[in-house]
Amino acid sequence: MTRTILFVCTGNTCRSPMAEALCRRRAEERALQVEAASAGLYPGDRLSENARLALEELGLSIEHTPRPVTAGLLASADLIVAMSERHAHALWSVDPTLPVVVPGYGIPDPFGGSLDDYRHCRDALAGVMDLILDEAFARPPHVRIRPMAEGDLPAIAALERASFSDPWSEQSLGEELANPLAVFLVADRGGEAVGYAGMHLVAGEGFVCNVAVAPEARGRGIGQLLMESLIAHGREDGMHTLSLDVRPSNRAAIALYTRLGFLPAGTRPHFYRQPEEDGLIMNLTLDPPSGEGEASV
């Protein structure tokens, strides 16, 4: 399981490239699959000489050209490590859903300082690198949940075929785009649909049609993100119950739905085909918005 970590500072000339190099080494020592990168909000011209010297003292050689933060880098990162709260808020102003963290109270900027200043910065980064790696692997890969679009249909139809013995066709999925009662969401990672979930919502009652995640992206929390997004969308539209069917043999899905608060509510005999199996009905009852249903005082 690979994680992509992006380190961001101001100029990408000292803190973030040192963090990138230290991250690669520590990940290799821990046998973790990590792709480390760095960028700056206002990239400088060249790597700081003191940053290079500070890394060489640890046996790390680095060839680095400062580069800017781009939408592609942000979209592909599972964890974005900002060197200060100021950098974090600059990134959140672009997209408040970005998975940004700041180590401790931030990493002091050694720019323009002595070699000792760079050594202190290097050592501070090394001291939090295990925490950064742990955080990256504790989180699901960064995905953006958005409404399904016509351009997603071929990829989602492929997800259906990879996930279900009786998949929806591309035509059937396309019809949902024009259905005013349908809510279909896509888990988008770097422009690629790696999962989707859909429901129908009528008079405050929702029913989940399907939830599917690409085989290579399973086990990373994407299904839970999709379900949480459906539930949040339903709450905004006044949904008070949400129901779904699941195969009793699908223990992973049942465990997910149970964590989200769904409870068994009955069975549908012979609901599934290929292979034939009953359908387990699970229901989620949503609390009313704060203040709804309370007596006035």
PDB file of C-alpha atoms in Angstrom:
ATOM      1  CA  MET A   1       0.000   0.000   0.000  1.00  0.00           C
ATOM      2  CA  THR A   2       1.698   3.192  -1.206  1.00  0.00           C
ATOM      3  CA  ARG A   3       1.156   6.621   0.316  1.00  0.00           C
ATOM      4  CA  THR A   4       2.042   9.919  -1.354  1.00  0.00           C
ATOM      5  CA  ILE A   5       3.245  12.676   0.995  1.00  0.00           C
ATOM      6  CA  LEU A   6       3.694  16.270  -0.151  1.00  0.00           C
ATOM      7  CA  PHE A   7       5.752  18.716   1.932  1.00  0.00           C
ATOM      8  CA  VAL A   8       4.955  22.398   1.440  1.00  0.00           C
ATOM      9  CA  CYS A   9       6.811  25.524   2.578  1.00  0.00           C
ATOM     10  CA  THR A  10       7.277  29.011   1.173  1.00  0.00           C
ATOM     11  CA  GLY A  11      10.144  28.759  -1.293  1.00  0.00           C
ATOM     12  CA  ASN A  12      10.797  24.994  -1.519  1.00  0.00           C
ATOM     13  CA  THR A  13      14.470  25.816  -0.980  1.00  0.00           C
ATOM     14  CA  CYS A  14      15.134  24.485   2.536  1.00  0.00           C
ATOM     15  CA  ARG A  15      12.468  23.034   4.848  1.00  0.00           C
ATOM     16  CA  SER A  16      10.310  21.089   2.422  1.00  0.00           C
ATOM     17  CA  PRO A  17      13.157  19.569   0.338  1.00  0.00           C
ATOM     18  CA  MET A  18      14.948  18.526   3.534  1.00  0.00           C
ATOM     19  CA  ALA A  19      11.704  16.955   4.748  1.00  0.00           C
ATOM     20  CA  GLU A  20      11.280  15.156   1.417  1.00  0.00           C
ATOM     21  CA  ALA A  21      14.766  13.619   1.647  1.00  0.00           C
ATOM     22  CA  LEU A  22      14.375  12.666   5.308  1.00  0.00           C
ATOM     23  CA  CYS A  23      10.963  11.122   4.609  1.00  0.00           C
ATOM     24  CA  ARG A  24      12.325   8.915   1.833  1.00  0.00           C
ATOM     25  CA  ARG A  25      15.108   7.622   4.071  1.00  0.00           C
ATOM     26  CA  ARG A  26      12.873   6.962   7.087  1.00  0.00           C
ATOM     27  CA  ALA A  27      10.257   5.236   4.943  1.00  0.00           C
ATOM     28  CA  GLU A  28      12.951   2.990   3.477  1.00  0.00           C
ATOM     29  CA  GLU A  29      14.211   2.162   6.983  1.00  0.00           C
ATOM     30  CA  ARG A  30      10.675   1.201   8.014  1.00  0.00           C
ATOM     31  CA  ALA A  31      10.020  -0.712   4.768  1.00  0.00           C
ATOM     32  CA  LEU A  32       7.088   1.564   3.924  1.00  0.00           C
ATOM     33  CA  GLN A  33       6.012   2.304   0.371  1.00  0.00           C
ATOM     34  CA  VAL A  34       6.061   6.082   0.179  1.00  0.00           C
ATOM     35  CA  GLU A  35       6.287   8.575  -2.654  1.00  0.00           C
ATOM     36  CA  ALA A  36       7.621  11.828  -1.177  1.00  0.00           C
ATOM     37  CA  ALA A  37       7.505  15.191  -2.927  1.00  0.00           C
ATOM     38  CA  SER A  38       7.888  18.849  -2.019  1.00  0.00           C
ATOM     39  CA  ALA A  39       6.808  22.213  -3.391  1.00  0.00           C
ATOM     40  CA  GLY A  40       6.588  25.875  -2.450  1.00  0.00           C
ATOM     41  CA  LEU A  41       3.856  28.463  -2.453  1.00  0.00           C
ATOM     42  CA  TYR A  42       6.364  30.959  -3.888  1.00  0.00           C
ATOM     43  CA  PRO A  43       9.257  28.820  -5.157  1.00  0.00           C
ATOM     44  CA  GLY A  44      12.764  30.228  -5.068  1.00  0.00           C
ATOM     45  CA  ASP A  45      15.553  29.866  -7.600  1.00  0.00           C
ATOM     46  CA  ARG A  46      17.665  27.084  -6.101  1.00  0.00           C
ATOM     47  CA  LEU A  47      18.133  24.751  -3.178  1.00  0.00           C
ATOM     48  CA  SER A  48      19.756  26.422  -0.194  1.00  0.00           C
ATOM     49  CA  GLU A  49      23.419  25.483   0.120  1.00  0.00           C
ATOM     50  CA  ASN A  50      23.061  25.072   3.865  1.00  0.00           C
ATOM     51  CA  ALA A  51      20.152  22.689   3.353  1.00  0.00           C
ATOM     52  CA  ARG A  52      22.339  20.588   1.084  1.00  0.00           C
ATOM     53  CA  LEU A  53      25.214  20.620   3.611  1.00  0.00           C
ATOM     54  CA  ALA A  54      22.931  19.732   6.524  1.00  0.00           C
ATOM     55  CA  LEU A  55      21.625  16.698   4.644  1.00  0.00           C
ATOM     56  CA  GLU A  56      25.092  15.613   3.523  1.00  0.00           C
ATOM     57  CA  GLU A  57      26.112  15.401   7.178  1.00  0.00           C
ATOM     58  CA  LEU A  58      23.586  12.563   7.452  1.00  0.00           C
ATOM     59  CA  GLY A  59      24.805  10.915   4.265  1.00  0.00           C
ATOM     60  CA  LEU A  60      21.931  12.232   2.174  1.00  0.00           C
ATOM     61  CA  SER A  61      22.769  13.726  -1.196  1.00  0.00           C
ATOM     62  CA  ILE A  62      20.083  15.763  -2.941  1.00  0.00           C
ATOM     63  CA  GLU A  63      19.558  17.203  -6.399  1.00  0.00           C
ATOM     64  CA  HIS A  64      16.608  19.537  -6.202  1.00  0.00           C
ATOM     65  CA  THR A  65      15.028  22.334  -8.207  1.00  0.00           C
ATOM     66  CA  PRO A  66      12.315  24.328  -6.383  1.00  0.00           C
ATOM     67  CA  ARG A  67       8.878  23.974  -7.896  1.00  0.00           C
ATOM     68  CA  PRO A  68       5.428  25.471  -7.249  1.00  0.00           C
ATOM     69  CA  VAL A  69       2.449  23.864  -5.609  1.00  0.00           C
ATOM     70  CA  THR A  70       0.110  22.695  -8.380  1.00  0.00           C
ATOM     71  CA  ALA A  71      -3.399  21.304  -8.486  1.00  0.00           C
ATOM     72  CA  GLY A  72      -1.977  17.970  -9.672  1.00  0.00           C
ATOM     73  CA  LEU A  73       0.383  17.683  -6.707  1.00  0.00           C
ATOM     74  CA  LEU A  74      -2.416  18.506  -4.269  1.00  0.00           C
ATOM     75  CA  ALA A  75      -4.839  16.044  -5.850  1.00  0.00           C
ATOM     76  CA  SER A  76      -2.365  13.166  -5.811  1.00  0.00           C
ATOM     77  CA  ALA A  77      -1.230  13.614  -2.185  1.00  0.00           C
ATOM     78  CA  ASP A  78      -2.594  11.357   0.528  1.00  0.00           C
ATOM     79  CA  LEU A  79      -1.098  13.662   3.160  1.00  0.00           C
ATOM     80  CA  ILE A  80       0.088  17.267   2.797  1.00  0.00           C
ATOM     81  CA  VAL A  81       2.549  18.405   5.453  1.00  0.00           C
ATOM     82  CA  ALA A  82       2.649  22.198   5.777  1.00  0.00           C
ATOM     83  CA  MET A  83       5.617  23.712   7.545  1.00  0.00           C
ATOM     84  CA  SER A  84       3.475  26.315   9.342  1.00  0.00           C
ATOM     85  CA  GLU A  85      -0.134  27.204  10.081  1.00  0.00           C
ATOM     86  CA  ARG A  86       0.167  30.030   7.551  1.00  0.00           C
ATOM     87  CA  HIS A  87       1.024  27.556   4.802  1.00  0.00           C
ATOM     88  CA  ALA A  88      -1.831  25.286   5.894  1.00  0.00           C
ATOM     89  CA  HIS A  89      -4.401  28.072   5.720  1.00  0.00           C
ATOM     90  CA  ALA A  90      -3.125  29.114   2.302  1.00  0.00           C
ATOM     91  CA  LEU A  91      -3.748  25.565   1.071  1.00  0.00           C
ATOM     92  CA  TRP A  92      -7.163  25.301   2.724  1.00  0.00           C
ATOM     93  CA  SER A  93      -8.175  28.553   1.059  1.00  0.00           C
ATOM     94  CA  VAL A  94      -7.754  26.696  -2.245  1.00  0.00           C
ATOM     95  CA  ASP A  95      -9.611  23.575  -1.090  1.00  0.00           C
ATOM     96  CA  PRO A  96     -10.815  23.163   2.519  1.00  0.00           C
ATOM     97  CA  THR A  97     -10.987  19.378   2.086  1.00  0.00           C
ATOM     98  CA  LEU A  98      -7.244  18.975   1.519  1.00  0.00           C
ATOM     99  CA  PRO A  99      -5.589  16.537   3.991  1.00  0.00           C
ATOM    100  CA  VAL A 100      -3.197  19.110   5.463  1.00  0.00           C
ATOM    101  CA  VAL A 101      -1.342  18.713   8.758  1.00  0.00           C
ATOM    102  CA  VAL A 102       1.223  20.906  10.524  1.00  0.00           C
ATOM    103  CA  PRO A 103       3.927  19.142  12.591  1.00  0.00           C
ATOM    104  CA  GLY A 104       3.679  20.292  16.191  1.00  0.00           C
ATOM    105  CA  TYR A 105       3.618  24.092  16.277  1.00  0.00           C
ATOM    106  CA  GLY A 106       5.314  24.274  12.895  1.00  0.00           C
ATOM    107  CA  ILE A 107       8.913  24.005  11.737  1.00  0.00           C
ATOM    108  CA  PRO A 108      10.947  27.246  12.153  1.00  0.00           C
ATOM    109  CA  ASP A 109      12.211  28.696   8.889  1.00  0.00           C
ATOM    110  CA  PRO A 110      16.039  28.622   8.693  1.00  0.00           C
ATOM    111  CA  PHE A 111      16.110  30.659   5.473  1.00  0.00           C
ATOM    112  CA  GLY A 112      19.024  33.111   5.575  1.00  0.00           C
ATOM    113  CA  GLY A 113      20.366  31.600   8.785  1.00  0.00           C
ATOM    114  CA  SER A 114      23.564  29.798   9.685  1.00  0.00           C
ATOM    115  CA  LEU A 115      24.377  26.157   9.081  1.00  0.00           C
ATOM    116  CA  ASP A 116      23.471  25.530  12.719  1.00  0.00           C
ATOM    117  CA  ASP A 117      19.993  26.941  12.034  1.00  0.00           C
ATOM    118  CA  TYR A 118      19.621  24.455   9.194  1.00  0.00           C
ATOM    119  CA  ARG A 119      20.859  21.622  11.408  1.00  0.00           C
ATOM    120  CA  HIS A 120      18.214  22.476  14.005  1.00  0.00           C
ATOM    121  CA  CYS A 121      15.545  22.532  11.296  1.00  0.00           C
ATOM    122  CA  ARG A 122      16.769  19.208   9.893  1.00  0.00           C
ATOM    123  CA  ASP A 123      16.727  17.594  13.329  1.00  0.00           C
ATOM    124  CA  ALA A 124      13.256  18.965  14.078  1.00  0.00           C
ATOM    125  CA  LEU A 125      11.975  17.428  10.850  1.00  0.00           C
ATOM    126  CA  ALA A 126      13.675  14.106  11.578  1.00  0.00           C
ATOM    127  CA  GLY A 127      12.088  14.122  15.037  1.00  0.00           C
ATOM    128  CA  VAL A 128       8.536  14.230  13.669  1.00  0.00           C
ATOM    129  CA  MET A 129       9.026  12.009  10.615  1.00  0.00           C
ATOM    130  CA  ASP A 130       7.720   8.851  12.276  1.00  0.00           C
ATOM    131  CA  LEU A 131       4.578  10.720  13.317  1.00  0.00           C
ATOM    132  CA  ILE A 132       4.128  11.974   9.762  1.00  0.00           C
ATOM    133  CA  LEU A 133       4.491   8.481   8.320  1.00  0.00           C
ATOM    134  CA  ASP A 134       2.114   7.035  10.892  1.00  0.00           C
ATOM    135  CA  GLU A 135      -0.448   9.712  10.058  1.00  0.00           C
ATOM    136  CA  ALA A 136      -0.131   9.062   6.319  1.00  0.00           C
ATOM    137  CA  PHE A 137      -0.827   5.361   6.720  1.00  0.00           C
ATOM    138  CA  ALA A 138      -3.620   5.889   9.246  1.00  0.00           C
ATOM    139  CA  ARG A 139      -5.616   7.982   6.784  1.00  0.00           C
ATOM    140  CA  PRO A 140      -7.450   6.770   3.710  1.00  0.00           C
ATOM    141  CA  PRO A 141      -5.916   7.967   0.441  1.00  0.00           C
ATOM    142  CA  HIS A 142      -6.926  11.518  -0.350  1.00  0.00           C
ATOM    143  CA  VAL A 143      -9.969  11.524  -2.559  1.00  0.00           C
ATOM    144  CA  ARG A 144     -12.466  14.189  -3.482  1.00  0.00           C
ATOM    145  CA  ILE A 145     -16.130  13.235  -3.271  1.00  0.00           C
ATOM    146  CA  ARG A 146     -18.153  14.924  -6.017  1.00  0.00           C
ATOM    147  CA  PRO A 147     -21.357  14.357  -8.008  1.00  0.00           C
ATOM    148  CA  MET A 148     -21.235  11.785 -10.780  1.00  0.00           C
ATOM    149  CA  ALA A 149     -20.844  13.261 -14.268  1.00  0.00           C
ATOM    150  CA  GLU A 150     -21.406  11.888 -17.749  1.00  0.00           C
ATOM    151  CA  GLY A 151     -17.659  11.489 -18.258  1.00  0.00           C
ATOM    152  CA  ASP A 152     -17.526   9.097 -15.309  1.00  0.00           C
ATOM    153  CA  LEU A 153     -19.919   6.552 -16.798  1.00  0.00           C
ATOM    154  CA  PRO A 154     -17.399   4.250 -18.567  1.00  0.00           C
ATOM    155  CA  ALA A 155     -15.185   4.052 -15.467  1.00  0.00           C
ATOM    156  CA  ILE A 156     -18.133   3.458 -13.126  1.00  0.00           C
ATOM    157  CA  ALA A 157     -19.576   0.789 -15.410  1.00  0.00           C
ATOM    158  CA  ALA A 158     -16.165  -0.912 -15.235  1.00  0.00           C
ATOM    159  CA  LEU A 159     -16.298  -0.691 -11.423  1.00  0.00           C
ATOM    160  CA  GLU A 160     -19.717  -2.334 -11.531  1.00  0.00           C
ATOM    161  CA  ARG A 161     -18.404  -5.215 -13.642  1.00  0.00           C
ATOM    162  CA  ALA A 162     -15.423  -5.675 -11.316  1.00  0.00           C
ATOM    163  CA  SER A 163     -17.605  -5.625  -8.202  1.00  0.00           C
ATOM    164  CA  PHE A 164     -20.915  -7.324  -8.915  1.00  0.00           C
ATOM    165  CA  SER A 165     -22.157 -10.478 -10.618  1.00  0.00           C
ATOM    166  CA  ASP A 166     -25.222  -8.570 -11.871  1.00  0.00           C
ATOM    167  CA  PRO A 167     -23.740  -5.145 -12.735  1.00  0.00           C
ATOM    168  CA  TRP A 168     -25.556  -2.051 -13.848  1.00  0.00           C
ATOM    169  CA  SER A 169     -24.962  -1.108 -17.452  1.00  0.00           C
ATOM    170  CA  GLU A 170     -23.460   2.182 -18.554  1.00  0.00           C
ATOM    171  CA  GLN A 171     -26.878   3.096 -19.979  1.00  0.00           C
ATOM    172  CA  SER A 172     -28.608   2.429 -16.648  1.00  0.00           C
ATOM    173  CA  LEU A 173     -26.058   4.524 -14.812  1.00  0.00           C
ATOM    174  CA  GLY A 174     -26.491   7.325 -17.328  1.00  0.00           C
ATOM    175  CA  GLU A 175     -30.247   7.392 -16.738  1.00  0.00           C
ATOM    176  CA  GLU A 176     -29.591   8.257 -13.098  1.00  0.00           C
ATOM    177  CA  LEU A 177     -28.017  11.548 -14.154  1.00  0.00           C
ATOM    178  CA  ALA A 178     -31.457  12.736 -15.251  1.00  0.00           C
ATOM    179  CA  ASN A 179     -33.313  11.238 -12.283  1.00  0.00           C
ATOM    180  CA  PRO A 180     -34.315  14.026  -9.857  1.00  0.00           C
ATOM    181  CA  LEU A 181     -34.653  11.480  -7.049  1.00  0.00           C
ATOM    182  CA  ALA A 182     -31.127  10.113  -7.481  1.00  0.00           C
ATOM    183  CA  VAL A 183     -27.957  11.123  -5.670  1.00  0.00           C
ATOM    184  CA  PHE A 184     -24.839   9.524  -7.181  1.00  0.00           C
ATOM    185  CA  LEU A 185     -21.395  10.465  -5.900  1.00  0.00           C
ATOM    186  CA  VAL A 186     -17.912   9.642  -7.152  1.00  0.00           C
ATOM    187  CA  ALA A 187     -14.670   9.206  -5.235  1.00  0.00           C
ATOM    188  CA  ASP A 188     -12.208  11.082  -7.424  1.00  0.00           C
ATOM    189  CA  ARG A 189      -8.474  10.696  -7.005  1.00  0.00           C
ATOM    190  CA  GLY A 190      -6.445  12.814  -9.390  1.00  0.00           C
ATOM    191  CA  GLY A 191      -9.231  12.830 -11.967  1.00  0.00           C
ATOM    192  CA  GLU A 192      -9.782   9.070 -11.762  1.00  0.00           C
ATOM    193  CA  ALA A 193     -13.015   7.564 -10.436  1.00  0.00           C
ATOM    194  CA  VAL A 194     -11.881   4.999  -7.845  1.00  0.00           C
ATOM    195  CA  GLY A 195     -15.305   4.457  -6.298  1.00  0.00           C
ATOM    196  CA  TYR A 196     -18.903   5.546  -6.372  1.00  0.00           C
ATOM    197  CA  ALA A 197     -22.109   5.316  -4.362  1.00  0.00           C
ATOM    198  CA  GLY A 198     -25.698   6.083  -5.252  1.00  0.00           C
ATOM    199  CA  MET A 199     -29.053   6.380  -3.532  1.00  0.00           C
ATOM    200  CA  HIS A 200     -32.639   7.334  -4.275  1.00  0.00           C
ATOM    201  CA  LEU A 201     -34.304   9.812  -1.934  1.00  0.00           C
ATOM    202  CA  VAL A 202     -38.091  10.159  -1.686  1.00  0.00           C
ATOM    203  CA  ALA A 203     -40.071  12.024   0.985  1.00  0.00           C
ATOM    204  CA  GLY A 204     -37.343  11.808   3.596  1.00  0.00           C
ATOM    205  CA  GLU A 205     -36.543   8.144   2.987  1.00  0.00           C
ATOM    206  CA  GLY A 206     -33.373   7.077   1.225  1.00  0.00           C
ATOM    207  CA  PHE A 207     -32.355   3.771  -0.309  1.00  0.00           C
ATOM    208  CA  VAL A 208     -28.767   2.952  -1.264  1.00  0.00           C
ATOM    209  CA  CYS A 209     -28.568   1.530  -4.781  1.00  0.00           C
ATOM    210  CA  ASN A 210     -24.911   0.506  -4.909  1.00  0.00           C
ATOM    211  CA  VAL A 211     -21.525   1.181  -3.397  1.00  0.00           C
ATOM    212  CA  ALA A 212     -18.433   0.102  -5.337  1.00  0.00           C
ATOM    213  CA  VAL A 213     -14.706   0.726  -4.948  1.00  0.00           C
ATOM    214  CA  ALA A 214     -11.989  -0.203  -7.458  1.00  0.00           C
ATOM    215  CA  PRO A 215     -10.265  -3.471  -6.435  1.00  0.00           C
ATOM    216  CA  GLU A 216      -6.852  -1.818  -6.126  1.00  0.00           C
ATOM    217  CA  ALA A 217      -8.276   0.921  -3.859  1.00  0.00           C
ATOM    218  CA  ARG A 218     -10.204  -1.265  -1.420  1.00  0.00           C
ATOM    219  CA  GLY A 219      -9.393  -1.468   2.250  1.00  0.00           C
ATOM    220  CA  ARG A 220      -8.417   2.217   2.441  1.00  0.00           C
ATOM    221  CA  GLY A 221     -11.587   3.797   3.799  1.00  0.00           C
ATOM    222  CA  ILE A 222     -12.981   5.034   0.481  1.00  0.00           C
ATOM    223  CA  GLY A 223     -16.256   3.139   0.863  1.00  0.00           C
ATOM    224  CA  GLN A 224     -16.775   4.751   4.254  1.00  0.00           C
ATOM    225  CA  LEU A 225     -16.071   8.215   2.833  1.00  0.00           C
ATOM    226  CA  LEU A 226     -18.666   7.631   0.126  1.00  0.00           C
ATOM    227  CA  MET A 227     -21.281   6.413   2.600  1.00  0.00           C
ATOM    228  CA  GLU A 228     -20.617   9.302   4.983  1.00  0.00           C
ATOM    229  CA  SER A 229     -21.035  11.696   2.048  1.00  0.00           C
ATOM    230  CA  LEU A 230     -24.366  10.110   1.053  1.00  0.00           C
ATOM    231  CA  ILE A 231     -25.584  10.387   4.631  1.00  0.00           C
ATOM    232  CA  ALA A 232     -24.469  14.021   4.875  1.00  0.00           C
ATOM    233  CA  HIS A 233     -26.192  14.816   1.572  1.00  0.00           C
ATOM    234  CA  GLY A 234     -29.369  13.128   2.792  1.00  0.00           C
ATOM    235  CA  ARG A 235     -29.348  15.067   6.057  1.00  0.00           C
ATOM    236  CA  GLU A 236     -29.203  18.332   4.134  1.00  0.00           C
ATOM    237  CA  ASP A 237     -32.256  17.236   2.130  1.00  0.00           C
ATOM    238  CA  GLY A 238     -34.259  16.232   5.214  1.00  0.00           C
ATOM    239  CA  MET A 239     -33.689  12.473   5.027  1.00  0.00           C
ATOM    240  CA  HIS A 240     -34.677  10.697   8.258  1.00  0.00           C
ATOM    241  CA  THR A 241     -34.060   7.061   7.316  1.00  0.00           C
ATOM    242  CA  LEU A 242     -31.631   5.333   4.971  1.00  0.00           C
ATOM    243  CA  SER A 243     -31.953   1.678   3.966  1.00  0.00           C
ATOM    244  CA  LEU A 244     -29.827  -0.748   2.002  1.00  0.00           C
ATOM    245  CA  ASP A 245     -29.543  -4.409   1.075  1.00  0.00           C
ATOM    246  CA  VAL A 246     -26.363  -6.411   1.523  1.00  0.00           C
ATOM    247  CA  ARG A 247     -25.381 -10.029   1.098  1.00  0.00           C
ATOM    248  CA  PRO A 248     -25.150 -11.742   4.527  1.00  0.00           C
ATOM    249  CA  SER A 249     -21.857 -13.241   3.316  1.00  0.00           C
ATOM    250  CA  ASN A 250     -20.350  -9.778   2.719  1.00  0.00           C
ATOM    251  CA  ARG A 251     -18.921  -9.390   6.204  1.00  0.00           C
ATOM    252  CA  ALA A 252     -16.685  -6.432   5.339  1.00  0.00           C
ATOM    253  CA  ALA A 253     -19.648  -4.401   4.054  1.00  0.00           C
ATOM    254  CA  ILE A 254     -21.806  -5.336   7.028  1.00  0.00           C
ATOM    255  CA  ALA A 255     -19.020  -4.265   9.397  1.00  0.00           C
ATOM    256  CA  LEU A 256     -18.793  -0.894   7.610  1.00  0.00           C
ATOM    257  CA  TYR A 257     -22.541  -0.297   7.738  1.00  0.00           C
ATOM    258  CA  THR A 258     -22.647  -1.287  11.412  1.00  0.00           C
ATOM    259  CA  ARG A 259     -19.897   1.246  12.210  1.00  0.00           C
ATOM    260  CA  LEU A 260     -22.007   3.901  10.530  1.00  0.00           C
ATOM    261  CA  GLY A 261     -25.009   3.049  12.708  1.00  0.00           C
ATOM    262  CA  PHE A 262     -27.060   0.768  10.430  1.00  0.00           C
ATOM    263  CA  LEU A 263     -29.030  -1.996  12.138  1.00  0.00           C
ATOM    264  CA  PRO A 264     -30.478  -5.249  10.690  1.00  0.00           C
ATOM    265  CA  ALA A 265     -34.158  -4.865   9.824  1.00  0.00           C
ATOM    266  CA  GLY A 266     -35.124  -8.088   8.053  1.00  0.00           C
ATOM    267  CA  THR A 267     -34.356 -10.149   4.976  1.00  0.00           C
ATOM    268  CA  ARG A 268     -35.453 -10.327   1.338  1.00  0.00           C
ATOM    269  CA  PRO A 269     -35.591 -14.027   0.321  1.00  0.00           C
ATOM    270  CA  HIS A 270     -33.604 -14.906  -2.818  1.00  0.00           C
ATOM    271  CA  PHE A 271     -32.804 -11.226  -3.420  1.00  0.00           C
ATOM    272  CA  TYR A 272     -29.380 -11.810  -5.017  1.00  0.00           C
ATOM    273  CA  ARG A 273     -28.433 -13.910  -8.031  1.00  0.00           C
ATOM    274  CA  GLN A 274     -25.160 -15.428  -9.232  1.00  0.00           C
ATOM    275  CA  PRO A 275     -24.898 -16.841  -6.592  1.00  0.00           C
ATOM    276  CA  GLU A 276     -28.388 -16.818  -5.153  1.00  0.00           C
ATOM    277  CA  GLU A 277     -28.559 -15.422  -1.646  1.00  0.00           C
ATOM    278  CA  ASP A 278     -31.023 -13.644   0.589  1.00  0.00           C
ATOM    279  CA  GLY A 279     -30.641  -9.905   1.058  1.00  0.00           C
ATOM    280  CA  LEU A 280     -30.050  -8.533   4.531  1.00  0.00           C
ATOM    281  CA  ILE A 281     -31.945  -5.268   5.020  1.00  0.00           C
ATOM    282  CA  MET A 282     -30.166  -2.672   7.157  1.00  0.00           C
ATOM    283  CA  ASN A 283     -31.622   0.653   8.249  1.00  0.00           C
ATOM    284  CA  LEU A 284     -30.118   3.854   9.587  1.00  0.00           C
ATOM    285  CA  THR A 285     -32.302   6.290  11.510  1.00  0.00           C
ATOM    286  CA  LEU A 286     -30.971   9.829  11.483  1.00  0.00           C
ATOM    287  CA  ASP A 287     -31.333  12.189  14.416  1.00  0.00           C
ATOM    288  CA  PRO A 288     -33.386  15.295  13.614  1.00  0.00           C
ATOM    289  CA  PRO A 289     -31.510  18.564  13.266  1.00  0.00           C
ATOM    290  CA  SER A 290     -30.795  20.360  16.511  1.00  0.00           C
ATOM    291  CA  GLY A 291     -33.989  21.853  17.888  1.00  0.00           C
ATOM    292  CA  GLU A 292     -36.351  19.854  15.649  1.00  0.00           C
ATOM    293  CA  GLY A 293     -39.061  18.096  17.612  1.00  0.00           C
ATOM    294  CA  GLU A 294     -38.125  19.718  20.930  1.00  0.00           C
ATOM    295  CA  ALA A 295     -40.747  21.400  23.066  1.00  0.00           C
ATOM    296  CA  SER A 296     -40.446  25.155  23.273  1.00  0.00           C
ATOM    297  CA  VAL A 297     -39.730  26.697  26.658  1.00  0.00           C
TER     298      VAL A 297
END
